[in-house]
Structure formats: C-alpha cells, structure tokens
Amino acid sequence: MTAELGHIALIMAFLMALLQAGFPLAGAHQGVPVWMAVAKPAARAQFFFLLTAFVCLEFSFIQNDFSVTYVATNSNSSLPLYYRFAAVWGAHEGSMLLWATILGLWTCAVTLFSRSLSEEMLARVLGVMGLVSIGIQLFILLTSNPFERIVPAPPEGNDLNPLLQDFGMTIHPPMLYMGYVGLSVAFSFAIAALLGGSLDSAWARWSRPWTLVAWIFLTFGIVVGSWWAYYELGWGGWWFWDPVENASFMPWLVATALIHSLAVTEKRGAFKTWTVLLAIFAFSLSLLGTFLVRSGVLTSVHAFASDPARGLFILIFLVVVVGGSLTLYALRAPTVKDNAHYTLFSKENLLLVNNILLVVAAASVLLGTLYPLLLDALGLGKISVGPPYFTAVFAPVMAPIFLLAGLAPMVPWRQGDIKALVKRLAYLFEGSLVLGIVLVVVWLDRTDFATMAGLSMALWLAGTAGLTLYSRVKLRAGFLDGLRAQSPSVYGMTLAHTGAAVFLVGVVVSNHYSQEKTVKLAPGESVELGSFAFRFQGVKDVTGPNYRAKEGSFQVVKGDRVIAELHPQKRSYTVQRNTMTEAAISPGLLRDLYVALGEPLDKGAWSVRVYYKPFMRWVWLGGLFMMAGGALSVSDRRYRLLGKRAAAPEGAGAAVAG
Amino acid sequence: MRMRFLIPLGVFVIMVIFLGIGLKLDPREVPSPFIGKPAPVFSLPQVAEPSQTFGSVDLKGQVSLFNVWASWCVSCRQEHPFLMQLSKAKVIPIYGLNYKDEREAALGWLQQFGNPYRTSAFDADGRVGINWGVYGVPETFVVDKNGVIRYKQTGPITEQVWTETLFPLIQKLQAEEVGA
C-alpha cells in the first residue's frame, strides 16, 4: 500500500505543479489577480504531496519492502537502519525523487519569505519553478518510477552499494541537491524579471539571499563530498576531476560569480544583463550536471546505470529549459539599459573581470568534462581527460582570480585611484611575496615555485581581507566601536576571502609535500615515513552487520612516543561480494596520517599503503570558512527587513561583495 | 535584437548537438578483448550434479548462449522470465555459469523460478568468471560452433537486445560452418 500511496502522491504533486505553472504565468501575462493567486496554495500543496511521496519511499526502505523493485535493488534487511534511510537516494530513481522534493521545499520557502514581492513577480517566480517541477516530475513518472513493484517479491534485497554505506552518504547528496536546486530560485527570479521586463536593482536584492543560501549548501555539499572521497575511496586523494565532481564544481564557480555580480547590480545598477545570464548559467549547469550523471554519457565512479531513454528525456528537458531561457534572454536583454557610470579602474570593473575569469574557469572544466564525449562523437576514439589537463588549465585561470579577489575590496565604487592604492598595498604585496618564498625555502623545498606562488597568493588574499576590514574599522573613533559598526556582510566577505586563502594553503601544501609509500609488512615490522614510523601489529577478523572484515592494527610512533593507533579495514560485503578498503586516518590541523590495507601476502604479511599529508584539513576548513562567510552575509539586516519594507536602505558600511 | 545576446544560445545549441550524439554512444562499450578469441578453457562441477562436470569443450559444435547468473543478483531475476521464454522457444541452447553463489541458494532459485539452462556450471569462487572477464552479473556470451566468443552482452538480455542484436547475430552464426 505504501508504495501505491507514494505513487499517487507523486501524481498529485505533478497535477499541483501544472496548476502552479499554468494559472500564475497566464495570470501575470493577462493581469488576472485570481489566476495569480493560485501560485501560493498550489506550490504548498505540491510540496505536501512530494513530501508524502518521499516519506512513503522512506517507509518502504525502513520496512524492508522488497516487493518494491527500487528497495530490492538498493537495500537489504541486514543493512543498518541509518543506511536504509539514506539508501533512498542511493540510486537513480530515489535521487530524482529527492531532487523533486527539494525543489518543492525551495518553492514552498519562496511562498513563505516573499511578502515584499509584488503579486505579479511572485506569480511569475512560482510559475517558472512550477515549470521546472513539471519537467522533473514527468521524468520520474515516465522513466524512473521508484514505486514500481516486482512480482514475485524477492525474499531479500540486493543491498546498497558498499561504497555508499557511509556517513557521507547521509548528508552529501541532500546538501548538494539543496545547492543545485536552490539555484533554481535565482534562475526563476531572473526569468520572471525578464518576462516582466522589471530588471532593476530590487530584483537583484531579492535574489541575493536566495542565491547565497543555495551557494552555502552547494559549498557544503562539495566539501563533504571531497572529504568523503578522501577517506572512503582509500587513494588518499580529495578531488579527482571526475565528471560528476566537475558537475557540482561548475555551478559552484558560476554561483560564486553570481553572488558577486548580484552585489554590483543591487548597489550600482550595473551588469544587469550579465547577472541575469549568470543566473541562467548557474542553474543550467546544475541541470547539465543532472544530465551527465543520470544519462550515463560519461563514465564516472558515480554513474551506476545508464539508460538512453532517460538521457533523451533529460536532454529534451535541458533544451526546453536552457534553450527557452537563453532565447528569452536574447529577446529581452537588448532592451535593458545599464545606467551606471564607472571608470576603467573601479570596483565594478574589477568584479567584472573576476566574474569573467570564474566563468572561464567553469568553461574550462566543462570543456575538460565533455572533451571525451566530443571526441567520441566525432569518431576520434575513446579517451579520458585526467587531472593533468585540469591542473594545467585551471591553475593559470585561478591565479589572477585570487590576486583580484584581494584587490577588489580595497577599490571604491565608480572610480579608484591607482596610485594611492599601489602605495597602500605595495608593502602588503611585497610582504606576502617574500614571506611566501621564505616559508617555502626554510621549511620545504628551495626550488618549488608553484608552492611559493600559492602561499604568497594565500597570504596576499588573507592580508587584504584583513586590511579591508581594518581600514573600515579605523573610520570610527574607537576600535571596538568600529568593529561593532560593520555590517555582517563585511565580516562575511572577510571570512569568505580568508577561507579561500586557507583553502589555497591546504591545496598547495598537501599537493606538493604529501608523502606515500606502498610496502610489504609482516606483523612486527614497521615502515618509516618522514619523522613517523608505522608499526604493523597484525590483522584480526571482525564482523559487521553486513560485512566481514580484516582489521589491521598499526601504531604510529614519533621519536619514542606512540601518537596514534590506527585500524584500517579490508571489508568484504556479503551480499554484493564487494571488497572495500576502509582507510584509517589520524587527523590533525597540521598533518594527516593515513593507512590503507592493500592485499594479503604470504605468512600474515600485507601490502600496506601509508601517507603523510600536511595541511590536508585546511582544504575543507577553507570551505567551511567560506560557508560561514556566506551565512554571515545572509544574516545581514538589510535582507531581514525585506518582509516589512520593500526597499531597504543602504547601510553606511554595507558589504562590498559577498 | 543585437547579435551578441544570441551568442549564449548559439553555444548551447552546439553543445546540445554533441550531447545528443553522445547519448547514442556507450562509453562503457569497451571492446572486450575476448571477442573473436576461443572461450577460456575451464571445467567445473555442475550445479545440479556435483559429480558431473561442465566445461569449455561442451560449448563447441553449436552456437550457444553462455549466461552468467547468481541467485543473489536482482537484475538476473529481471532477466530470468525472458531466458525462460527463450529456452521454451528452443532457438538456441543456453548454458549457465553460476557465479560466486551457494549451491543450495542456486538450486532453490532454479526450482522456484524455473530452469532455462541445459546445464549450469558451479563457479563458487568466481575464478572461471574472472578468466572470462566478467565484471557484473548478469552477462551473456554468444559462443559460436568453434567455441569462439563472438559477442558479450553486459547486463540483462531484454526483448530489445534480443531482436536487435542477439537474434540476427545468432542466425548468422548458425549459418556458418564448423571450422570456418
């Protein structure tokens, strides 16, 4: 019964989506208030039915209802409850339902926090979101129904892919989807503004908090995914330039550009068409990501089943949504006038350059991701594009972004004074350069220019972020007074830029100074790595709920002190007969120690991989800083006042970008 | 309308064309190194009769399907009714490789859902499967009269796969002469 109920709820949600799109859009076009008023209740009802469907699927998993094909393929009665809960989004059908449900959630949120929007604007925004909902739900109902039954019901399920049996699985996909789908709000605002011809700064002000929240989720999703890959895949890497990772990274890059561009549009009324285009791009890349992951056109560790019928459906959907919005853009954008005036050297232009660089970075990732497909389509053979391409192309694009991200906050709107700025920043610039070089020479390697450049850049970015805050604070008489006078967005920007610096430190140091060894170890033997010794104490058998494992025991010794006990496992999952490597990690702010078991050799010996990874945590810490920065910006009072006053006043020390 | 606002649309259209072509290609369709080669030699106990063996020699002399299956495999369950249909139609003999399974479970499965196989070889530790390059169950090999692997189907055989690919190939192979 539960499954049928879920199926019916999904159909109901689809009908609600039809209402939510049809009447309000027509109403806004014809100026019929009654039709427009359908938007809110329809959106809420749609979310209610989606949630019902989602809960029904959760129930089927929790109750081990193997008569539901999707449950039988992705769960097992010996699978622990919390993984059964997460197994709902463990494969295609459930992921899509999660996608749809989260879209419902965002739509519902728009109905709740939109008091300041005009009736017409709201009707258009919800209408556009309804159109997206229609597409996704039609896709689920026609090609990917998670509620399908199997007759006769198998007595036992096929279990969840062991790779996914992890804590990361419970949070990574929902957070990532919150980010992906959240970008649909900015997209719908942009389309609504294009439709209504009201591309003004109010539109940018409405979009900003929504975009920021989506961006925060997206950042979190990516950080969790990277951290998960790091400890679960057992290769010691944290980013693989896998097509699916790229699919989440491209919208992130564009969304980052978008939040900055929205700031300019809101404050200065500039870049309106560019900002709209970015909003379209960001969500289009989210959809493209869905297409790439779900159609199986690219091989990836994430792609589980490919089905051309599904791929074709998503492609058509993509054509309708993206093609439609870009056509609308081509029709409407030429009529929009930028009335802002600014000179060549101004915050506006610096932000624009950085924006373009971010889009170029996203485009280079897109090219690398689609290149194998391109060659295959042209009949030039099957190749795969690996990390060498991405590091070669990506680093040169990112370097000026970091440089400019340090510079832009220090430059005033409209017109900047190059000479004065050079004078002010010269010391900081030279200082970061010298310090970056000195740090590398003293502690690391004399000739490593890449790391020198990376560290200098990080110091520059953190330094300018601090200096920007300081110069704002200094305007007030007392220091504490000055700190208190700053708006949360200023702190948000400072924190986010510092986060980028922290991230950069983590990337360059862990990339260049990690050490690893693969050795054969018999019980009692040890291996030296840097100043650490890993002593192997043997392997014992352990049994988990749905796996058997060999668990190794290692002591990590530094000097003559034991600093960590590590227990990596080699698991063999009973149902799917998969072997999984569970690495053991001793984390630290300055270094990670990482042990993974390889293959058993003769006489109790094992092949063992050990890693020393300095500053590894900084990579994710940087991401968390950026998120916190975003959260601070969202909490800015200007947005909270939105509900009461249509046009919030500009704060005296309002945020620069962020 | 100014042209520069059309650029994004143009780029998108080009991308869609490539994505559309990409849909028709299968990135996983890596040509199997086993195609055109003699089937790897093996001899295994049968599932139903452990005292009897089934091996690569038994695959010679006729065109046959060699289907890798297991009782724990849900996709096999999906494929199974179609295999039953095929075996009833007697178009081609189907042999099974029971892969990394337990004998009891395998026998129970055949009893419950029916047995489309002439014989199934019992590959408990999956060694033979590895030699055949099996990386997912179900997989089906088309073996010709000379015992040479001519085609490999990864994933369940469906009506579509059968009518479009397998059946035409089998008809062609059945027309070939031994030793050709």
XYZ file of N, CA, C and O in Angstrom, chain A residues 72 152 154 158 277 288 291 296-297 299 303 306 311-312 315 318-319 322-323 326-327 329-331 333-334 366 370 373-374 376-378 382 575 577, chain B residues 1-2 4-6 8-9 12 15-16 18-23 25-31 72-75 77-78 99-102 112-113 124:
288
model
N 14.373 -3.385 -3.413
C 15.049 -4.667 -3.555
C 16.433 -4.505 -4.178
O 17.357 -5.240 -3.854
N 7.418 -12.073 -8.692
C 7.200 -12.172 -7.251
C 8.259 -11.393 -6.478
O 9.360 -11.195 -6.981
N 11.273 -10.640 -4.229
C 12.412 -11.424 -3.748
C 12.426 -11.451 -2.217
O 11.967 -10.498 -1.593
N 19.166 -6.662 -2.709
C 20.488 -6.764 -3.295
C 21.524 -5.916 -2.574
O 22.679 -5.872 -2.942
N 22.296 36.548 -17.036
C 22.913 35.453 -17.776
C 23.582 34.473 -16.813
O 23.468 33.252 -16.963
N 22.614 20.430 -16.317
C 23.562 19.696 -17.145
C 24.237 18.613 -16.300
O 24.441 17.489 -16.745
N 22.037 15.807 -16.057
C 22.058 15.072 -17.315
C 23.288 14.170 -17.398
O 23.193 12.991 -17.720
N 24.396 8.736 -18.185
C 25.482 7.800 -18.434
C 26.256 8.095 -19.699
O 26.909 7.223 -20.243
N 26.216 9.361 -20.190
C 27.010 9.648 -21.380
C 28.502 9.681 -21.068
O 29.329 9.565 -21.942
N 31.637 8.185 -18.439
C 31.936 7.191 -17.413
C 32.471 7.884 -16.188
O 33.213 8.842 -16.264
N 28.425 7.031 -11.858
C 27.361 6.596 -12.755
C 27.108 5.114 -12.565
O 27.993 4.303 -12.752
N 23.073 3.378 -16.850
C 22.788 4.352 -17.881
C 21.622 3.847 -18.698
O 21.474 2.667 -18.948
N 18.258 9.525 -20.646
C 19.161 10.554 -21.147
C 18.446 11.450 -22.140
O 18.554 12.669 -22.073
N 17.683 10.840 -23.034
C 16.988 11.604 -24.059
C 15.979 12.550 -23.412
O 15.863 13.717 -23.787
N 17.745 15.388 -21.856
C 18.288 16.270 -22.885
C 17.188 17.186 -23.431
O 17.398 18.394 -23.590
N 16.443 19.726 -20.918
C 17.526 20.712 -20.915
C 17.331 21.711 -22.053
O 17.485 22.923 -21.877
N 16.962 21.187 -23.225
C 16.755 22.054 -24.381
C 15.620 23.029 -24.097
O 15.735 24.229 -24.353
N 16.878 25.413 -20.805
C 18.011 26.282 -21.087
C 17.825 27.013 -22.407
O 18.006 28.236 -22.491
N 17.433 26.257 -23.427
C 17.209 26.887 -24.719
C 16.140 27.960 -24.621
O 16.303 29.071 -25.137
N 17.540 31.015 -22.725
C 18.520 31.786 -23.499
C 17.855 32.520 -24.655
O 18.273 33.620 -25.020
N 16.800 31.925 -25.213
C 16.056 32.622 -26.258
C 15.381 33.862 -25.674
O 15.450 34.962 -26.243
N 16.315 35.444 -23.149
C 17.401 36.383 -22.860
C 17.776 37.171 -24.120
O 17.901 38.395 -24.094
N 17.922 36.421 -25.224
C 18.310 37.082 -26.480
C 17.259 38.095 -26.915
O 17.577 39.127 -27.500
N 15.981 37.800 -26.601
C 14.904 38.708 -26.991
C 14.828 39.936 -26.086
O 14.614 41.054 -26.548
N 17.105 40.935 -23.362
C 18.292 41.612 -22.836
C 18.644 42.901 -23.585
O 19.044 43.879 -22.960
N 18.489 42.937 -24.931
C 18.901 44.157 -25.633
C 18.139 45.405 -25.183
O 18.623 46.523 -25.349
N 34.180 22.562 -17.997
C 33.153 21.985 -18.875
C 33.803 21.344 -20.096
O 33.470 20.227 -20.484
N 33.572 17.444 -21.071
C 32.860 16.982 -22.267
C 33.795 16.532 -23.386
O 33.355 15.965 -24.373
N 33.572 13.014 -24.648
C 32.322 12.846 -25.379
C 32.438 13.439 -26.776
O 32.011 12.862 -27.776
N 33.070 14.596 -26.836
C 33.268 15.318 -28.090
C 34.040 14.453 -29.082
O 33.637 14.292 -30.230
N 34.555 11.243 -28.969
C 33.821 10.024 -29.263
C 32.746 10.310 -30.310
O 32.550 9.556 -31.263
N 32.081 11.470 -30.149
C 31.011 11.829 -31.082
C 31.556 12.092 -32.473
O 30.907 11.833 -33.477
N 32.772 12.611 -32.548
C 33.379 12.887 -33.851
C 34.087 11.664 -34.405
O 34.718 11.721 -35.452
N 38.144 6.833 -28.103
C 37.731 6.993 -26.714
C 38.934 7.393 -25.873
O 39.934 6.693 -25.832
N 26.550 -9.474 0.669
C 25.517 -9.599 -0.354
C 26.048 -9.271 -1.748
O 25.896 -10.039 -2.681
N 29.158 -8.984 -2.562
C 30.500 -9.574 -2.738
C 31.501 -8.524 -3.195
O 32.281 -8.753 -4.107
N 17.211 43.252 -32.338
C 17.929 42.318 -31.463
C 19.425 42.362 -31.781
O 19.821 42.206 -32.931
N 20.206 42.618 -30.780
C 21.633 42.657 -31.044
C 22.224 41.257 -31.016
O 21.856 40.420 -30.208
N 25.023 39.968 -30.116
C 25.853 39.388 -29.052
C 25.017 38.678 -27.991
O 25.501 37.792 -27.301
N 23.739 39.059 -27.917
C 22.900 38.377 -26.945
C 22.478 36.984 -27.410
O 21.900 36.218 -26.670
N 22.785 36.707 -28.665
C 22.457 35.380 -29.199
C 23.594 34.378 -28.994
O 23.415 33.177 -29.150
N 25.189 33.161 -26.299
C 24.992 32.044 -25.360
C 24.103 30.952 -25.945
O 24.398 29.763 -25.801
N 23.043 31.384 -26.650
C 22.125 30.406 -27.236
C 22.854 29.563 -28.276
O 22.708 28.342 -28.325
N 25.067 27.054 -26.702
C 24.253 25.994 -26.107
C 23.766 25.010 -27.177
O 23.801 23.798 -26.976
N 26.418 22.636 -28.092
C 26.635 21.662 -27.030
C 25.563 20.578 -27.060
O 25.858 19.395 -26.889
N 24.315 21.007 -27.269
C 23.214 20.043 -27.279
C 23.395 19.021 -28.398
O 23.143 17.831 -28.225
N 26.158 17.878 -29.598
C 27.139 16.881 -29.163
C 26.575 15.962 -28.088
O 26.802 14.757 -28.094
N 25.829 16.548 -27.157
C 25.235 15.714 -26.108
C 24.279 14.699 -26.729
O 24.211 13.551 -26.304
N 23.546 15.157 -27.755
C 22.605 14.270 -28.427
C 23.321 13.100 -29.078
O 22.917 11.946 -28.938
N 24.426 13.394 -29.763
C 25.204 12.313 -30.368
C 25.756 11.410 -29.275
O 25.736 10.190 -29.383
N 26.216 12.066 -28.187
C 26.810 11.316 -27.083
C 25.856 10.303 -26.494
O 26.272 9.245 -26.030
N 24.572 10.623 -26.526
C 23.583 9.707 -25.963
C 23.580 8.367 -26.663
O 23.294 7.336 -26.073
N 26.096 6.934 -27.973
C 27.337 6.186 -27.767
C 27.348 5.643 -26.351
O 26.777 6.229 -25.449
N 27.996 4.531 -26.192
C 28.100 3.976 -24.858
C 29.553 3.998 -24.422
O 30.386 3.305 -24.977
N 29.873 4.851 -23.434
C 31.279 4.957 -23.033
C 31.807 3.648 -22.456
O 33.003 3.416 -22.420
N 30.887 2.793 -21.979
C 31.347 1.553 -21.366
C 31.512 0.432 -22.384
O 31.920 -0.663 -22.063
N 31.121 0.750 -23.628
C 31.191 -0.270 -24.645
C 32.649 -0.449 -25.056
O 33.033 -0.193 -26.183
N 33.458 -0.802 -24.084
C 34.868 -1.031 -24.382
C 34.923 -2.381 -25.069
O 34.408 -3.362 -24.552
N 35.523 -2.451 -26.239
C 35.559 -3.740 -26.923
C 36.195 -4.796 -26.027
O 37.301 -4.586 -25.526
N 21.795 -14.254 -5.994
C 21.764 -13.007 -5.227
C 21.612 -11.780 -6.121
O 21.622 -10.649 -5.655
N 21.473 -12.015 -7.414
C 21.520 -10.900 -8.362
C 20.105 -10.513 -8.791
O 19.378 -11.321 -9.368
N 19.724 -9.298 -8.457
C 18.349 -8.861 -8.727
C 18.112 -8.670 -10.225
O 17.055 -8.999 -10.745
N 19.135 -8.178 -10.926
C 18.969 -7.985 -12.372
C 18.760 -9.321 -13.083
O 18.104 -9.383 -14.118
N 17.096 -11.743 -11.906
C 15.695 -12.061 -11.690
C 14.827 -11.363 -12.740
O 13.847 -11.898 -13.229
N 15.283 -10.148 -13.070
C 14.591 -9.364 -14.086
C 14.728 -10.036 -15.454
O 13.799 -10.076 -16.238
N 27.659 -17.911 -10.726
C 28.855 -17.153 -10.357
C 28.828 -16.767 -8.882
O 27.863 -16.161 -8.419
N 29.859 -17.136 -8.145
C 30.008 -16.765 -6.740
C 28.715 -16.961 -5.953
O 28.208 -16.040 -5.320
N 28.186 -18.150 -6.054
C 26.900 -18.417 -5.423
C 27.035 -19.585 -4.449
O 28.088 -20.213 -4.372
N 25.961 -19.868 -3.725
C 25.935 -21.075 -2.914
C 25.005 -22.080 -3.572
O 23.956 -21.715 -4.093
N 12.368 -22.493 -7.904
C 11.284 -21.524 -7.715
C 10.879 -20.838 -9.024
O 9.701 -20.678 -9.309
N 11.881 -20.420 -9.802
C 11.561 -19.604 -10.977
C 11.643 -20.371 -12.287
O 11.320 -19.850 -13.340
N 31.936 -21.369 -7.707
C 31.728 -20.821 -6.357
C 32.675 -19.670 -6.044
O 32.266 -18.640 -5.508
